[in-house]
JSON list of N, CA and C in Angstrom, two decimals:
[
{"chain": "P", "resi": 1, "resn": "UNK", "atom": "N", "xyz": [75.96, -36.62, 158.11]},
{"chain": "P", "resi": 1, "resn": "UNK", "atom": "CA", "xyz": [76.28, -35.24, 157.76]},
{"chain": "P", "resi": 1, "resn": "UNK", "atom": "C", "xyz": [75.31, -34.73, 156.69]},
{"chain": "P", "resi": 2, "resn": "UNK", "atom": "N", "xyz": [74.87, -33.49, 156.83]},
{"chain": "P", "resi": 2, "resn": "UNK", "atom": "CA", "xyz": [73.99, -32.93, 155.81]},
{"chain": "P", "resi": 2, "resn": "UNK", "atom": "C", "xyz": [74.74, -32.73, 154.49]},
{"chain": "P", "resi": 3, "resn": "UNK", "atom": "N", "xyz": [74.03, -32.88, 153.40]},
{"chain": "P", "resi": 3, "resn": "UNK", "atom": "CA", "xyz": [74.60, -32.68, 152.07]},
{"chain": "P", "resi": 3, "resn": "UNK", "atom": "C", "xyz": [74.38, -31.23, 151.68]},
{"chain": "P", "resi": 4, "resn": "UNK", "atom": "N", "xyz": [75.45, -30.56, 151.18]},
{"chain": "P", "resi": 4, "resn": "UNK", "atom": "CA", "xyz": [75.26, -29.16, 150.77]},
{"chain": "P", "resi": 4, "resn": "UNK", "atom": "C", "xyz": [74.48, -29.11, 149.46]},
{"chain": "P", "resi": 5, "resn": "UNK", "atom": "N", "xyz": [73.99, -27.94, 149.13]},
{"chain": "P", "resi": 5, "resn": "UNK", "atom": "CA", "xyz": [73.10, -27.78, 147.97]},
{"chain": "P", "resi": 5, "resn": "UNK", "atom": "C", "xyz": [73.78, -28.21, 146.67]},
{"chain": "P", "resi": 6, "resn": "UNK", "atom": "N", "xyz": [75.03, -27.84, 146.47]},
{"chain": "P", "resi": 6, "resn": "UNK", "atom": "CA", "xyz": [75.74, -28.19, 145.24]},
{"chain": "P", "resi": 6, "resn": "UNK", "atom": "C", "xyz": [75.83, -29.71, 145.08]},
{"chain": "P", "resi": 7, "resn": "UNK", "atom": "N", "xyz": [76.16, -30.40, 146.17]},
{"chain": "P", "resi": 7, "resn": "UNK", "atom": "CA", "xyz": [76.23, -31.86, 146.13]},
{"chain": "P", "resi": 7, "resn": "UNK", "atom": "C", "xyz": [74.86, -32.48, 145.90]},
{"chain": "P", "resi": 8, "resn": "UNK", "atom": "N", "xyz": [73.83, -31.88, 146.50]},
{"chain": "P", "resi": 8, "resn": "UNK", "atom": "CA", "xyz": [72.47, -32.39, 146.33]},
{"chain": "P", "resi": 8, "resn": "UNK", "atom": "C", "xyz": [72.04, -32.27, 144.87]},
{"chain": "P", "resi": 9, "resn": "UNK", "atom": "N", "xyz": [72.39, -31.15, 144.23]},
{"chain": "P", "resi": 9, "resn": "UNK", "atom": "CA", "xyz": [72.05, -30.94, 142.82]},
{"chain": "P", "resi": 9, "resn": "UNK", "atom": "C", "xyz": [72.77, -31.96, 141.96]},
{"chain": "P", "resi": 10, "resn": "UNK", "atom": "N", "xyz": [74.06, -32.12, 142.17]},
{"chain": "P", "resi": 10, "resn": "UNK", "atom": "CA", "xyz": [74.84, -33.07, 141.37]},
{"chain": "P", "resi": 10, "resn": "UNK", "atom": "C", "xyz": [74.31, -34.49, 141.54]},
{"chain": "P", "resi": 11, "resn": "UNK", "atom": "N", "xyz": [74.03, -34.87, 142.77]},
{"chain": "P", "resi": 11, "resn": "UNK", "atom": "CA", "xyz": [73.51, -36.21, 143.05]},
{"chain": "P", "resi": 11, "resn": "UNK", "atom": "C", "xyz": [72.15, -36.42, 142.40]},
{"chain": "P", "resi": 12, "resn": "UNK", "atom": "N", "xyz": [71.26, -35.42, 142.49]},
{"chain": "P", "resi": 12, "resn": "UNK", "atom": "CA", "xyz": [69.94, -35.55, 141.89]},
{"chain": "P", "resi": 12, "resn": "UNK", "atom": "C", "xyz": [70.03, -35.67, 140.37]},
{"chain": "P", "resi": 13, "resn": "UNK", "atom": "N", "xyz": [70.96, -34.92, 139.75]},
{"chain": "P", "resi": 13, "resn": "UNK", "atom": "CA", "xyz": [71.17, -35.04, 138.31]},
{"chain": "P", "resi": 13, "resn": "UNK", "atom": "C", "xyz": [71.68, -36.43, 137.95]},
{"chain": "P", "resi": 14, "resn": "UNK", "atom": "N", "xyz": [72.68, -36.91, 138.67]},
{"chain": "P", "resi": 14, "resn": "UNK", "atom": "CA", "xyz": [73.25, -38.22, 138.38]},
{"chain": "P", "resi": 14, "resn": "UNK", "atom": "C", "xyz": [72.21, -39.33, 138.53]},
{"chain": "P", "resi": 15, "resn": "UNK", "atom": "N", "xyz": [71.49, -39.31, 139.63]},
{"chain": "P", "resi": 15, "resn": "UNK", "atom": "CA", "xyz": [70.52, -40.37, 139.88]},
{"chain": "P", "resi": 15, "resn": "UNK", "atom": "C", "xyz": [69.35, -40.28, 138.90]},
{"chain": "P", "resi": 16, "resn": "UNK", "atom": "N", "xyz": [68.85, -39.09, 138.66]},
{"chain": "P", "resi": 16, "resn": "UNK", "atom": "CA", "xyz": [67.70, -38.93, 137.78]},
{"chain": "P", "resi": 16, "resn": "UNK", "atom": "C", "xyz": [67.99, -39.28, 136.34]},
{"chain": "P", "resi": 17, "resn": "UNK", "atom": "N", "xyz": [69.15, -38.87, 135.85]},
{"chain": "P", "resi": 17, "resn": "UNK", "atom": "CA", "xyz": [69.47, -39.11, 134.45]},
{"chain": "P", "resi": 17, "resn": "UNK", "atom": "C", "xyz": [69.85, -40.56, 134.18]},
{"chain": "P", "resi": 18, "resn": "UNK", "atom": "N", "xyz": [70.15, -41.31, 135.21]},
{"chain": "P", "resi": 18, "resn": "UNK", "atom": "CA", "xyz": [70.41, -42.74, 135.03]},
{"chain": "P", "resi": 18, "resn": "UNK", "atom": "C", "xyz": [69.12, -43.52, 134.77]},
{"chain": "P", "resi": 19, "resn": "UNK", "atom": "N", "xyz": [68.00, -42.97, 135.20]},
{"chain": "P", "resi": 19, "resn": "UNK", "atom": "CA", "xyz": [66.71, -43.64, 135.07]},
{"chain": "P", "resi": 19, "resn": "UNK", "atom": "C", "xyz": [66.08, -43.35, 133.71]},
{"chain": "P", "resi": 20, "resn": "UNK", "atom": "N", "xyz": [65.39, -44.32, 133.17]},
{"chain": "P", "resi": 20, "resn": "UNK", "atom": "CA", "xyz": [64.73, -44.14, 131.87]},
{"chain": "P", "resi": 20, "resn": "UNK", "atom": "C", "xyz": [63.71, -43.00, 131.92]},
{"chain": "P", "resi": 21, "resn": "UNK", "atom": "N", "xyz": [63.04, -42.83, 133.06]},
{"chain": "P", "resi": 21, "resn": "UNK", "atom": "CA", "xyz": [62.04, -41.75, 133.15]},
{"chain": "P", "resi": 21, "resn": "UNK", "atom": "C", "xyz": [62.67, -40.38, 133.35]},
{"chain": "P", "resi": 22, "resn": "UNK", "atom": "N", "xyz": [63.94, -40.33, 133.68]},
{"chain": "P", "resi": 22, "resn": "UNK", "atom": "CA", "xyz": [64.65, -39.06, 133.79]},
{"chain": "P", "resi": 22, "resn": "UNK", "atom": "C", "xyz": [64.34, -38.29, 135.06]},
{"chain": "P", "resi": 23, "resn": "UNK", "atom": "N", "xyz": [64.44, -36.98, 134.95]},
{"chain": "P", "resi": 23, "resn": "UNK", "atom": "CA", "xyz": [64.27, -36.09, 136.10]},
{"chain": "P", "resi": 23, "resn": "UNK", "atom": "C", "xyz": [62.91, -35.43, 136.04]},
{"chain": "P", "resi": 24, "resn": "UNK", "atom": "N", "xyz": [62.17, -35.56, 137.11]},
{"chain": "P", "resi": 24, "resn": "UNK", "atom": "CA", "xyz": [60.90, -34.86, 137.28]},
{"chain": "P", "resi": 24, "resn": "UNK", "atom": "C", "xyz": [61.23, -33.53, 137.96]},
{"chain": "P", "resi": 25, "resn": "UNK", "atom": "N", "xyz": [60.82, -32.41, 137.35]},
{"chain": "P", "resi": 25, "resn": "UNK", "atom": "CA", "xyz": [61.21, -31.10, 137.88]},
{"chain": "P", "resi": 25, "resn": "UNK", "atom": "C", "xyz": [60.69, -30.84, 139.29]},
{"chain": "P", "resi": 26, "resn": "UNK", "atom": "N", "xyz": [59.48, -31.30, 139.59]},
{"chain": "P", "resi": 26, "resn": "UNK", "atom": "CA", "xyz": [58.93, -31.08, 140.94]},
{"chain": "P", "resi": 26, "resn": "UNK", "atom": "C", "xyz": [59.71, -31.87, 141.98]},
{"chain": "P", "resi": 27, "resn": "UNK", "atom": "N", "xyz": [60.02, -33.12, 141.67]},
{"chain": "P", "resi": 27, "resn": "UNK", "atom": "CA", "xyz": [60.80, -33.94, 142.61]},
{"chain": "P", "resi": 27, "resn": "UNK", "atom": "C", "xyz": [62.20, -33.36, 142.79]},
{"chain": "P", "resi": 28, "resn": "UNK", "atom": "N", "xyz": [62.80, -32.90, 141.70]},
{"chain": "P", "resi": 28, "resn": "UNK", "atom": "CA", "xyz": [64.13, -32.31, 141.77]},
{"chain": "P", "resi": 28, "resn": "UNK", "atom": "C", "xyz": [64.14, -31.11, 142.73]},
{"chain": "P", "resi": 29, "resn": "UNK", "atom": "N", "xyz": [63.14, -30.25, 142.61]},
{"chain": "P", "resi": 29, "resn": "UNK", "atom": "CA", "xyz": [63.07, -29.06, 143.47]},
{"chain": "P", "resi": 29, "resn": "UNK", "atom": "C", "xyz": [62.89, -29.46, 144.93]},
{"chain": "P", "resi": 30, "resn": "UNK", "atom": "N", "xyz": [62.06, -30.47, 145.19]},
{"chain": "P", "resi": 30, "resn": "UNK", "atom": "CA", "xyz": [61.88, -30.93, 146.58]},
{"chain": "P", "resi": 30, "resn": "UNK", "atom": "C", "xyz": [63.19, -31.49, 147.15]},
{"chain": "P", "resi": 31, "resn": "UNK", "atom": "N", "xyz": [63.93, -32.24, 146.34]},
{"chain": "P", "resi": 31, "resn": "UNK", "atom": "CA", "xyz": [65.16, -32.88, 146.81]},
{"chain": "P", "resi": 31, "resn": "UNK", "atom": "C", "xyz": [66.30, -31.89, 147.02]},
{"chain": "P", "resi": 32, "resn": "UNK", "atom": "N", "xyz": [66.36, -30.86, 146.19]},
{"chain": "P", "resi": 32, "resn": "UNK", "atom": "CA", "xyz": [67.54, -29.99, 146.19]},
{"chain": "P", "resi": 32, "resn": "UNK", "atom": "C", "xyz": [67.31, -28.60, 146.77]},
{"chain": "P", "resi": 33, "resn": "UNK", "atom": "N", "xyz": [66.07, -28.16, 146.79]},
{"chain": "P", "resi": 33, "resn": "UNK", "atom": "CA", "xyz": [65.78, -26.81, 147.25]},
{"chain": "P", "resi": 33, "resn": "UNK", "atom": "C", "xyz": [65.94, -25.75, 146.18]},
{"chain": "P", "resi": 34, "resn": "UNK", "atom": "N", "xyz": [66.26, -26.15, 144.95]},
{"chain": "P", "resi": 34, "resn": "UNK", "atom": "CA", "xyz": [66.33, -25.23, 143.81]},
{"chain": "P", "resi": 34, "resn": "UNK", "atom": "C", "xyz": [65.59, -25.85, 142.63]},
{"chain": "P", "resi": 35, "resn": "UNK", "atom": "N", "xyz": [65.14, -25.01, 141.71]},
{"chain": "P", "resi": 35, "resn": "UNK", "atom": "CA", "xyz": [64.47, -25.55, 140.54]},
{"chain": "P", "resi": 35, "resn": "UNK", "atom": "C", "xyz": [65.51, -26.10, 139.57]},
{"chain": "P", "resi": 36, "resn": "UNK", "atom": "N", "xyz": [65.07, -26.97, 138.69]},
{"chain": "P", "resi": 36, "resn": "UNK", "atom": "CA", "xyz": [65.96, -27.51, 137.68]},
{"chain": "P", "resi": 36, "resn": "UNK", "atom": "C", "xyz": [66.49, -26.40, 136.79]},
{"chain": "P", "resi": 37, "resn": "UNK", "atom": "N", "xyz": [65.64, -25.44, 136.44]},
{"chain": "P", "resi": 37, "resn": "UNK", "atom": "CA", "xyz": [66.07, -24.31, 135.62]},
{"chain": "P", "resi": 37, "resn": "UNK", "atom": "C", "xyz": [67.18, -23.50, 136.29]},
{"chain": "P", "resi": 38, "resn": "UNK", "atom": "N", "xyz": [67.10, -23.34, 137.61]},
{"chain": "P", "resi": 38, "resn": "UNK", "atom": "CA", "xyz": [68.14, -22.62, 138.35]},
{"chain": "P", "resi": 38, "resn": "UNK", "atom": "C", "xyz": [69.44, -23.41, 138.43]},
{"chain": "P", "resi": 39, "resn": "UNK", "atom": "N", "xyz": [69.33, -24.73, 138.43]},
{"chain": "P", "resi": 39, "resn": "UNK", "atom": "CA", "xyz": [70.48, -25.59, 138.68]},
{"chain": "P", "resi": 39, "resn": "UNK", "atom": "C", "xyz": [71.32, -25.87, 137.45]},
{"chain": "P", "resi": 40, "resn": "UNK", "atom": "N", "xyz": [70.71, -25.83, 136.27]},
{"chain": "P", "resi": 40, "resn": "UNK", "atom": "CA", "xyz": [71.46, -26.23, 135.08]},
{"chain": "P", "resi": 40, "resn": "UNK", "atom": "C", "xyz": [71.72, -25.05, 134.15]},
{"chain": "P", "resi": 41, "resn": "UNK", "atom": "N", "xyz": [72.72, -25.24, 133.33]},
{"chain": "P", "resi": 41, "resn": "UNK", "atom": "CA", "xyz": [73.14, -24.23, 132.35]},
{"chain": "P", "resi": 41, "resn": "UNK", "atom": "C", "xyz": [72.25, -24.35, 131.10]},
{"chain": "P", "resi": 42, "resn": "UNK", "atom": "N", "xyz": [71.53, -23.29, 130.77]},
{"chain": "P", "resi": 42, "resn": "UNK", "atom": "CA", "xyz": [70.61, -23.32, 129.64]},
{"chain": "P", "resi": 42, "resn": "UNK", "atom": "C", "xyz": [71.31, -23.61, 128.32]},
{"chain": "P", "resi": 43, "resn": "UNK", "atom": "N", "xyz": [72.46, -22.99, 128.11]},
{"chain": "P", "resi": 43, "resn": "UNK", "atom": "CA", "xyz": [73.20, -23.20, 126.87]},
{"chain": "P", "resi": 43, "resn": "UNK", "atom": "C", "xyz": [73.70, -24.64, 126.78]},
{"chain": "P", "resi": 44, "resn": "UNK", "atom": "N", "xyz": [74.15, -25.17, 127.90]},
{"chain": "P", "resi": 44, "resn": "UNK", "atom": "CA", "xyz": [74.60, -26.56, 127.94]},
{"chain": "P", "resi": 44, "resn": "UNK", "atom": "C", "xyz": [73.47, -27.52, 127.64]},
{"chain": "P", "resi": 45, "resn": "UNK", "atom": "N", "xyz": [72.30, -27.25, 128.21]},
{"chain": "P", "resi": 45, "resn": "UNK", "atom": "CA", "xyz": [71.14, -28.09, 127.95]},
{"chain": "P", "resi": 45, "resn": "UNK", "atom": "C", "xyz": [70.78, -28.04, 126.47]},
{"chain": "P", "resi": 46, "resn": "UNK", "atom": "N", "xyz": [70.79, -26.85, 125.88]},
{"chain": "P", "resi": 46, "resn": "UNK", "atom": "CA", "xyz": [70.47, -26.71, 124.46]},
{"chain": "P", "resi": 46, "resn": "UNK", "atom": "C", "xyz": [71.44, -27.52, 123.59]},
{"chain": "P", "resi": 47, "resn": "UNK", "atom": "N", "xyz": [72.72, -27.47, 123.93]},
{"chain": "P", "resi": 47, "resn": "UNK", "atom": "CA", "xyz": [73.72, -28.25, 123.17]},
{"chain": "P", "resi": 47, "resn": "UNK", "atom": "C", "xyz": [73.47, -29.75, 123.30]},
{"chain": "P", "resi": 48, "resn": "UNK", "atom": "N", "xyz": [73.13, -30.19, 124.51]},
{"chain": "P", "resi": 48, "resn": "UNK", "atom": "CA", "xyz": [72.88, -31.61, 124.74]},
{"chain": "P", "resi": 48, "resn": "UNK", "atom": "C", "xyz": [71.63, -32.09, 124.01]},
{"chain": "P", "resi": 49, "resn": "UNK", "atom": "N", "xyz": [70.60, -31.26, 123.98]},
{"chain": "P", "resi": 49, "resn": "UNK", "atom": "CA", "xyz": [69.37, -31.61, 123.26]},
{"chain": "P", "resi": 49, "resn": "UNK", "atom": "C", "xyz": [69.67, -31.67, 121.76]},
{"chain": "P", "resi": 50, "resn": "UNK", "atom": "N", "xyz": [70.36, -30.66, 121.25]},
{"chain": "P", "resi": 50, "resn": "UNK", "atom": "CA", "xyz": [70.71, -30.63, 119.82]},
{"chain": "P", "resi": 50, "resn": "UNK", "atom": "C", "xyz": [71.58, -31.82, 119.42]},
{"chain": "P", "resi": 51, "resn": "UNK", "atom": "N", "xyz": [72.45, -32.26, 120.33]},
{"chain": "P", "resi": 51, "resn": "UNK", "atom": "CA", "xyz": [73.33, -33.38, 120.05]},
{"chain": "P", "resi": 51, "resn": "UNK", "atom": "C", "xyz": [72.69, -34.74, 120.26]},
{"chain": "P", "resi": 52, "resn": "UNK", "atom": "N", "xyz": [71.47, -34.76, 120.77]},
{"chain": "P", "resi": 52, "resn": "UNK", "atom": "CA", "xyz": [70.78, -36.02, 120.96]},
{"chain": "P", "resi": 52, "resn": "UNK", "atom": "C", "xyz": [71.15, -36.76, 122.24]},
{"chain": "P", "resi": 53, "resn": "UNK", "atom": "N", "xyz": [71.69, -36.03, 123.23]},
{"chain": "P", "resi": 53, "resn": "UNK", "atom": "CA", "xyz": [72.09, -36.65, 124.49]},
{"chain": "P", "resi": 53, "resn": "UNK", "atom": "C", "xyz": [71.05, -36.51, 125.59]},
{"chain": "P", "resi": 54, "resn": "UNK", "atom": "N", "xyz": [70.23, -35.49, 125.50]},
{"chain": "P", "resi": 54, "resn": "UNK", "atom": "CA", "xyz": [69.17, -35.23, 126.49]},
{"chain": "P", "resi": 54, "resn": "UNK", "atom": "C", "xyz": [67.92, -34.85, 125.71]},
{"chain": "P", "resi": 55, "resn": "UNK", "atom": "N", "xyz": [66.77, -35.23, 126.25]},
{"chain": "P", "resi": 55, "resn": "UNK", "atom": "CA", "xyz": [65.51, -34.83, 125.61]},
{"chain": "P", "resi": 55, "resn": "UNK", "atom": "C", "xyz": [64.53, -34.36, 126.68]},
{"chain": "P", "resi": 56, "resn": "UNK", "atom": "N", "xyz": [63.74, -33.35, 126.33]},
{"chain": "P", "resi": 56, "resn": "UNK", "atom": "CA", "xyz": [62.70, -32.91, 127.26]},
{"chain": "P", "resi": 56, "resn": "UNK", "atom": "C", "xyz": [61.55, -33.93, 127.24]},
{"chain": "P", "resi": 57, "resn": "UNK", "atom": "N", "xyz": [60.85, -34.01, 128.35]},
{"chain": "P", "resi": 57, "resn": "UNK", "atom": "CA", "xyz": [59.62, -34.80, 128.39]},
{"chain": "P", "resi": 57, "resn": "UNK", "atom": "C", "xyz": [58.63, -34.06, 129.25]},
{"chain": "P", "resi": 58, "resn": "UNK", "atom": "N", "xyz": [57.43, -34.56, 129.37]},
{"chain": "P", "resi": 58, "resn": "UNK", "atom": "CA", "xyz": [56.34, -33.83, 130.02]},
{"chain": "P", "resi": 58, "resn": "UNK", "atom": "C", "xyz": [56.69, -33.33, 131.42]},
{"chain": "P", "resi": 59, "resn": "UNK", "atom": "N", "xyz": [57.41, -34.13, 132.18]},
{"chain": "P", "resi": 59, "resn": "UNK", "atom": "CA", "xyz": [57.69, -33.77, 133.58]},
{"chain": "P", "resi": 59, "resn": "UNK", "atom": "C", "xyz": [59.06, -33.14, 133.79]},
{"chain": "P", "resi": 60, "resn": "UNK", "atom": "N", "xyz": [59.93, -33.17, 132.76]},
{"chain": "P", "resi": 60, "resn": "UNK", "atom": "CA", "xyz": [61.28, -32.62, 132.96]},
{"chain": "P", "resi": 60, "resn": "UNK", "atom": "C", "xyz": [62.21, -32.95, 131.82]},
{"chain": "P", "resi": 61, "resn": "UNK", "atom": "N", "xyz": [63.32, -33.60, 132.14]},
{"chain": "P", "resi": 61, "resn": "UNK", "atom": "CA", "xyz": [64.29, -34.00, 131.11]},
{"chain": "P", "resi": 61, "resn": "UNK", "atom": "C", "xyz": [64.76, -35.42, 131.38]},
{"chain": "P", "resi": 62, "resn": "UNK", "atom": "N", "xyz": [65.27, -36.06, 130.33]},
{"chain": "P", "resi": 62, "resn": "UNK", "atom": "CA", "xyz": [65.85, -37.38, 130.49]},
{"chain": "P", "resi": 62, "resn": "UNK", "atom": "C", "xyz": [67.02, -37.53, 129.52]},
{"chain": "P", "resi": 63, "resn": "UNK", "atom": "N", "xyz": [67.96, -38.37, 129.91]},
{"chain": "P", "resi": 63, "resn": "UNK", "atom": "CA", "xyz": [69.09, -38.68, 129.04]},
{"chain": "P", "resi": 63, "resn": "UNK", "atom": "C", "xyz": [68.63, -39.72, 128.02]},
{"chain": "P", "resi": 64, "resn": "UNK", "atom": "N", "xyz": [69.12, -39.58, 126.81]},
{"chain": "P", "resi": 64, "resn": "UNK", "atom": "CA", "xyz": [68.88, -40.60, 125.79]},
{"chain": "P", "resi": 64, "resn": "UNK", "atom": "C", "xyz": [69.84, -41.75, 126.05]},
{"chain": "P", "resi": 65, "resn": "UNK", "atom": "N", "xyz": [69.74, -42.79, 125.26]},
{"chain": "P", "resi": 65, "resn": "UNK", "atom": "CA", "xyz": [70.68, -43.90, 125.38]},
{"chain": "P", "resi": 65, "resn": "UNK", "atom": "C", "xyz": [72.10, -43.40, 125.17]},
{"chain": "P", "resi": 66, "resn": "UNK", "atom": "N", "xyz": [72.30, -42.55, 124.18]},
{"chain": "P", "resi": 66, "resn": "UNK", "atom": "CA", "xyz": [73.63, -41.98, 123.92]},
{"chain": "P", "resi": 66, "resn": "UNK", "atom": "C", "xyz": [74.09, -41.13, 125.10]},
{"chain": "P", "resi": 67, "resn": "UNK", "atom": "N", "xyz": [73.19, -40.38, 125.71]},
{"chain": "P", "resi": 67, "resn": "UNK", "atom": "CA", "xyz": [73.53, -39.54, 126.85]},
{"chain": "P", "resi": 67, "resn": "UNK", "atom": "C", "xyz": [73.90, -40.35, 128.08]},
{"chain": "P", "resi": 68, "resn": "UNK", "atom": "N", "xyz": [73.18, -41.45, 128.31]},
{"chain": "P", "resi": 68, "resn": "UNK", "atom": "CA", "xyz": [73.52, -42.29, 129.46]},
{"chain": "P", "resi": 68, "resn": "UNK", "atom": "C", "xyz": [74.88, -42.93, 129.30]},
{"chain": "P", "resi": 69, "resn": "UNK", "atom": "N", "xyz": [75.31, -43.16, 128.06]},
{"chain": "P", "resi": 69, "resn": "UNK", "atom": "CA", "xyz": [76.63, -43.76, 127.81]},
{"chain": "P", "resi": 69, "resn": "UNK", "atom": "C", "xyz": [77.77, -42.80, 128.18]},
{"chain": "P", "resi": 70, "resn": "UNK", "atom": "N", "xyz": [77.48, -41.51, 128.19]},
{"chain": "P", "resi": 70, "resn": "UNK", "atom": "CA", "xyz": [78.50, -40.50, 128.53]},
{"chain": "P", "resi": 70, "resn": "UNK", "atom": "C", "xyz": [77.96, -39.58, 129.63]},
{"chain": "P", "resi": 71, "resn": "UNK", "atom": "N", "xyz": [77.34, -40.19, 130.63]},
{"chain": "P", "resi": 71, "resn": "UNK", "atom": "CA", "xyz": [76.61, -39.44, 131.65]},
{"chain": "P", "resi": 71, "resn": "UNK", "atom": "C", "xyz": [77.47, -38.42, 132.39]},
{"chain": "P", "resi": 72, "resn": "UNK", "atom": "N", "xyz": [78.70, -38.76, 132.71]},
{"chain": "P", "resi": 72, "resn": "UNK", "atom": "CA", "xyz": [79.54, -37.79, 133.43]},
{"chain": "P", "resi": 72, "resn": "UNK", "atom": "C", "xyz": [79.73, -36.51, 132.61]},
{"chain": "P", "resi": 73, "resn": "UNK", "atom": "N", "xyz": [79.94, -36.65, 131.31]},
{"chain": "P", "resi": 73, "resn": "UNK", "atom": "CA", "xyz": [80.09, -35.48, 130.44]},
{"chain": "P", "resi": 73, "resn": "UNK", "atom": "C", "xyz": [78.78, -34.69, 130.35]},
{"chain": "P", "resi": 74, "resn": "UNK", "atom": "N", "xyz": [77.66, -35.41, 130.29]},
{"chain": "P", "resi": 74, "resn": "UNK", "atom": "CA", "xyz": [76.35, -34.76, 130.25]},
{"chain": "P", "resi": 74, "resn": "UNK", "atom": "C", "xyz": [76.15, -33.93, 131.51]},
{"chain": "P", "resi": 75, "resn": "UNK", "atom": "N", "xyz": [76.43, -34.50, 132.65]},
{"chain": "P", "resi": 75, "resn": "UNK", "atom": "CA", "xyz": [76.25, -33.78, 133.92]},
{"chain": "P", "resi": 75, "resn": "UNK", "atom": "C", "xyz": [77.17, -32.58, 133.99]},
{"chain": "P", "resi": 76, "resn": "UNK", "atom": "N", "xyz": [78.41, -32.74, 133.58]},
{"chain": "P", "resi": 76, "resn": "UNK", "atom": "CA", "xyz": [79.34, -31.61, 133.55]},
{"chain": "P", "resi": 76, "resn": "UNK", "atom": "C", "xyz": [78.85, -30.50, 132.68]},
{"chain": "P", "resi": 77, "resn": "UNK", "atom": "N", "xyz": [78.28, -30.82, 131.55]},
{"chain": "P", "resi": 77, "resn": "UNK", "atom": "CA", "xyz": [77.75, -29.80, 130.64]},
{"chain": "P", "resi": 77, "resn": "UNK", "atom": "C", "xyz": [76.53, -29.13, 131.25]},
{"chain": "P", "resi": 78, "resn": "UNK", "atom": "N", "xyz": [75.66, -29.88, 131.88]},
{"chain": "P", "resi": 78, "resn": "UNK", "atom": "CA", "xyz": [74.48, -29.29, 132.52]},
{"chain": "P", "resi": 78, "resn": "UNK", "atom": "C", "xyz": [74.84, -28.35, 133.66]},
{"chain": "P", "resi": 79, "resn": "UNK", "atom": "N", "xyz": [75.91, -28.69, 134.37]},
{"chain": "P", "resi": 79, "resn": "UNK", "atom": "CA", "xyz": [76.30, -27.84, 135.50]},
{"chain": "P", "resi": 79, "resn": "UNK", "atom": "C", "xyz": [77.12, -26.64, 135.08]},
{"chain": "P", "resi": 80, "resn": "UNK", "atom": "N", "xyz": [77.52, -26.61, 133.81]},
{"chain": "P", "resi": 80, "resn": "UNK", "atom": "CA", "xyz": [78.27, -25.47, 133.28]},
{"chain": "P", "resi": 80, "resn": "UNK", "atom": "C", "xyz": [79.68, -25.57, 133.67]}
]
């Protein structure tokens, strides 16, 4: 069965943020059909960065060690 866009976004966030290298924005767009900026809540991302749970990197974003420990909450915040 095909995966709908919302599920594809959630899955790409979960899988990408589990990895030390995080989410590559170009790969995310290819996998989901939407850009990372379109998929996530800007205010939520700002709160997560300020709290030390997510950090930007050259290719996109990644969860910190603290963020990976509470990944479900991080994903919920990113999705708004």
